C-alpha cells in the first residue's frame, strides 16, 4: 500500500484532534489489526470486526462497522442515501500510531492504541467516537464524545426547545394527539444529530431505537437500535448552507410540488357530502378569499368514522357524482385532495380482495395479521411487498383517473403497528420507521412511471431520512387548538428544515379540541403566511375555514390569505432554491448568526427565505414582542411601514392586530403579484418588484424563478424562466439590474415590473434605463420611489437612480 505525504499544517491539525477534548479511548477490548485501501476509502481490521471508511465528497464521509459475528451476511441497503461517492482526492497516511484519511475538507484520524476514530474539518476538530460500537442488553449502540458547549439539534420532529441536548428520544414514529408546547415523540423520528459546530451525523439505520443527545450529561451522543447497519455519515461545512447542501445531496433534494400547493386549502375533519363540499368552495369564491384546494377527510369513503376505513372508493350515497364534482371544482381553479390510509378493516369492502391477493402484513402463520385499533379490526398493507405496492397504486390510479389531484397519507407511522406483524423485508419494529417513507416512494414512483408530466402532491404525517426526495410534504400532526400548540410550531418546522424536510407545516388554527378563540386563529393564520403550506384544518366542532368565522375574524384571515397569494413569486422562488441547494424556506436564527451562542436557542423569530425576518405572536393579548435583529451592521425594515431597525440589537415592539411583526433585510429584492382567486390565474408577466435601499448596502442580488407549475424537474428539462436581480450603490447612484434567462425548452415571456424602491430619503435627480429618462413617482412621506419599467424581454436592463 502506497501512502501520500501530508502537508505540515495537516499534520498539526491531526495532532490537535488526537490530544484535544475529543480524545477518548474506545472499547478497551477493540484492538487494531491492519488497514488496506478499498476503492477511494480504507478498510480497517480490528479484533472484533472491520471498519469501512469512504468519503462521498470533500465534506461528507461514511463509516461502517461490520462485527465479526455478521461477517458474510448481506448488508441491508440504505433507505436514506442516494448520493454516489465522488472520485475525490483522498490522501492516506499511516505511521506507528495512527492512520489518517484526508480530503480537502474532512479528515478521519484513526488512533491505533487505544483504538479511536475522530473527525475534523479543515483542521478544526468536530467529533470523535467515544466507545464506538457496543452491544449492550438488547440494543446495539454507537457512542460519540461531544464538547461541553455544543448545542445539539435533530432527531426529527419534536417540541422541546431548539437546543435538544439533554434528551433521549425514542426513534419510533408515533403520533402525538393533541400536543401543545412540549412533545418528545412524534411522526418523524429521524436518526440524525446536528451540532452548533456545523456538522451533522446521520445514522443510516431505520430500525427502532433511541437517539440520546447527552441525556446523562456526561458528554455522550449515543445512537441505539435493536439491530441493523452500524453505518453513519458525517457532513460538515464552513457554514450552515454547506451543511444543508451536503446532507440533501446525500439523501436527496425536495422537488417542487405543483404550484397550486402554494395556495390556500379548505380542509376539515370533515366534509360529509358532495353538496357540502361544493357549498364550501362556492362560499370562498363569493367571499373573495383565494382558494386552490379542498381536502376530503375519511367521509369520502364512508358515512361513519369507524368501520369503513379501507373502502378506498367513493361512497355514492353521499358523493353520487364525485367525478363531476371534481371536474366542476377544477373549472373554478380548485383541486381535490383525498385522505387515504394503509389500514384495511375486516369490515371494509376491500378486505376479501386484500386478503386473497396477499397484500397485507402477516403473522407467524403467514395469514393476514389482524388486530383492533380505534377505527376497527384491521390488517395493514405491506408496502414493502412489490405485489402490495402494485395493488395499492392501482387504487390511486383509479381515483386519479376520476379527478383526484392530490393525496393525503394519514396514520402512516403506522399509528398502530404490533411488533408481531411481519413484512416482506422484516418485522414491524425493523421497518416501522420507514413505512411512511416507502408509502411516499410508492406514490412518487407511480407518478414517475405513469404520469411523468405531473408533479405529485403527497401530504404525509410520518417519514424518514430522505423522504423529501419523494416530494413528501410533512405536517406536524393533530396539534392542540391552543396557544401551546401554536408556540411549538416554529421549532418543529425549523428543526425539520435543518434535516432536509423543508416543507414541514402545521394545521393552521390548531386541530384538536372544540376551542373557539378568534385571536389564536388569526395569529396562527398570520404565521401561516410565512410557513411552507397554508392549510387551516381542524375538527369540525369549530370551523377552520375563514369563510365561517365572524366578520372581524374573517376580514383579518382574508388579509392573511391575500398576502400569501401576493407573495407567491417570492415563495415559489425560495422553494425552487430549496430544491436546488437544500436550504430550507424557514431558517433558524443560528443560520444567520452561526457563532452566536444566544442565537442557538431562538425559534420564536426566524427567517423566511433570505430576505424576511418573522416574529409570530404566540401569546394571547400580547402587547409586547421581543425581537432580535440579527447581524451587527445590517439594517432591517418593517415590512408594513418601512421603519428601520439595526441588526445585532434586541428590541421590544408592540404587536398590532392586522399582522405579525415582519421585517425585510436591507438590499432585499421581493417580487410580489396581484392577488388572484386561485393560482390557475397566476402569471409573472406583471409584477411589483420591491427593493429596500440602504446606503450601507454597496451591492446585493436576488432572483425570480418561474415555470409552468406542473412539469417535474422543470429546471433540469430547461422548461423554466429566471430573472436575476442585482443592485449597486456608489457615489450617490443606485443601479438596479435585471437579467432574464430562459431554459432551452421554454418560450420566454416579457415581464412588466413596477419597481418600488423603499427608503429613498430625497427626490431623485434622475431615473434612467438604457440612457433614456423614465417617469417616476416619489412619495416623501413613505420615502418610496415608484417606477413603471419598460417590458423586460430577452435583454438585460439596468435602471440608474441618481439620488
Coordinates of N, CA, C and O in Angstrom, one line a residue, residues 18-19 23-34 44-47 94-99 109-117:
X18 N -5.9 14.5 18.2 CA -5.5 13.3 19.0 C -5.4 13.7 20.4 O -5.5 12.8 21.3
X19 N -5.1 14.9 20.7 CA -4.8 15.3 22.1 C -5.8 16.2 22.7 O -5.8 16.6 23.9
X23 N -10.5 13.6 22.5 CA -9.6 12.4 22.6 C -10.1 11.5 23.7 O -9.9 11.7 24.8
X24 N -10.8 10.4 23.3 CA -11.4 9.4 24.2 C -11.0 8.1 23.7 O -11.1 7.8 22.5
X25 N -10.6 7.2 24.6 CA -10.4 5.8 24.2 C -11.7 5.1 24.0 O -12.7 5.4 24.6
X26 N -11.7 4.2 23.0 CA -12.9 3.4 22.7 C -12.9 2.2 23.6 O -12.2 2.0 24.5
X27 N -13.8 1.3 23.1 CA -13.9 0.0 23.8 C -12.6 -0.6 24.0 O -11.8 -0.9 23.1
X28 N -12.2 -0.9 25.3 CA -10.9 -1.4 25.6 C -10.6 -2.8 25.0 O -9.4 -3.1 24.9
X29 N -11.6 -3.5 24.6 CA -11.4 -4.8 24.0 C -11.2 -4.7 22.5 O -11.0 -5.8 21.9
X30 N -11.3 -3.6 21.9 CA -11.1 -3.4 20.5 C -9.6 -3.1 20.2 O -9.1 -2.1 20.7
X31 N -9.0 -3.9 19.4 CA -7.6 -3.7 19.0 C -7.4 -3.6 17.5 O -8.1 -4.3 16.8
X32 N -6.5 -2.7 17.1 CA -6.2 -2.5 15.7 C -5.4 -3.7 15.2 O -4.5 -4.2 15.9
X33 N -5.8 -4.2 14.0 CA -5.0 -5.3 13.4 C -4.3 -4.9 12.1 O -3.1 -5.1 11.9
X34 N -5.0 -4.2 11.2 CA -4.4 -3.8 9.9 C -5.3 -2.9 9.1 O -6.5 -2.7 9.5
X44 N -10.4 -1.1 7.8 CA -9.5 -1.3 9.0 C -10.0 -2.6 9.7 O -11.2 -2.7 10.0
X45 N -9.1 -3.5 9.9 CA -9.5 -4.7 10.6 C -9.2 -4.5 12.1 O -8.1 -4.0 12.5
X46 N -10.1 -4.9 12.9 CA -10.0 -4.9 14.4 C -10.2 -6.3 14.9 O -10.6 -7.2 14.2
X47 N -10.0 -6.4 16.2 CA -10.1 -7.7 16.9 C -11.6 -8.2 16.9 O -11.8 -9.4 17.1
X94 N -0.1 6.5 7.1 CA 0.0 5.6 8.2 C 1.3 5.8 8.9 O 2.4 5.8 8.2
X95 N 1.3 5.8 10.2 CA 2.6 5.7 10.9 C 2.4 4.7 12.1 O 1.4 4.0 12.1
X96 N 3.3 4.7 13.0 CA 3.2 3.7 14.0 C 2.0 3.9 14.9 O 1.5 2.9 15.6
X97 N 1.4 5.1 15.0 CA 0.4 5.4 16.0 C -1.0 5.6 15.4 O -2.0 5.4 16.1
X98 N -1.0 6.0 14.1 CA -2.3 6.4 13.6 C -2.4 6.2 12.1 O -1.4 6.1 11.4
X99 N -3.6 6.2 11.6 CA -3.9 6.3 10.1 C -4.8 7.5 9.9 O -5.7 7.8 10.7
X109 N -9.2 10.5 11.5 CA -8.0 10.1 12.1 C -8.3 8.9 13.0 O -9.2 8.9 13.8
X110 N -7.6 7.8 12.7 CA -7.8 6.5 13.4 C -6.6 6.3 14.3 O -5.5 6.0 13.8
X111 N -6.7 6.4 15.6 CA -5.7 6.1 16.5 C -5.6 4.6 16.7 O -6.7 4.0 17.0
X112 N -4.5 4.0 16.7 CA -4.3 2.5 16.8 C -4.5 2.0 18.2 O -5.1 1.0 18.4
X113 N -3.8 2.7 19.2 CA -3.9 2.2 20.5 C -3.8 3.3 21.5 O -2.8 4.1 21.6
X114 N -4.8 3.5 22.3 CA -6.1 2.8 22.3 C -6.9 3.2 21.0 O -6.7 4.3 20.5
X115 N -7.7 2.3 20.5 CA -8.3 2.5 19.2 C -9.4 3.6 19.3 O -10.2 3.6 20.3
X116 N -9.3 4.5 18.4 CA -10.2 5.6 18.4 C -10.4 6.2 17.0 O -9.4 6.3 16.3
X117 N -11.6 6.7 16.6 CA -11.8 7.3 15.3 C -12.3 8.7 15.6 O -13.3 8.9 16.4

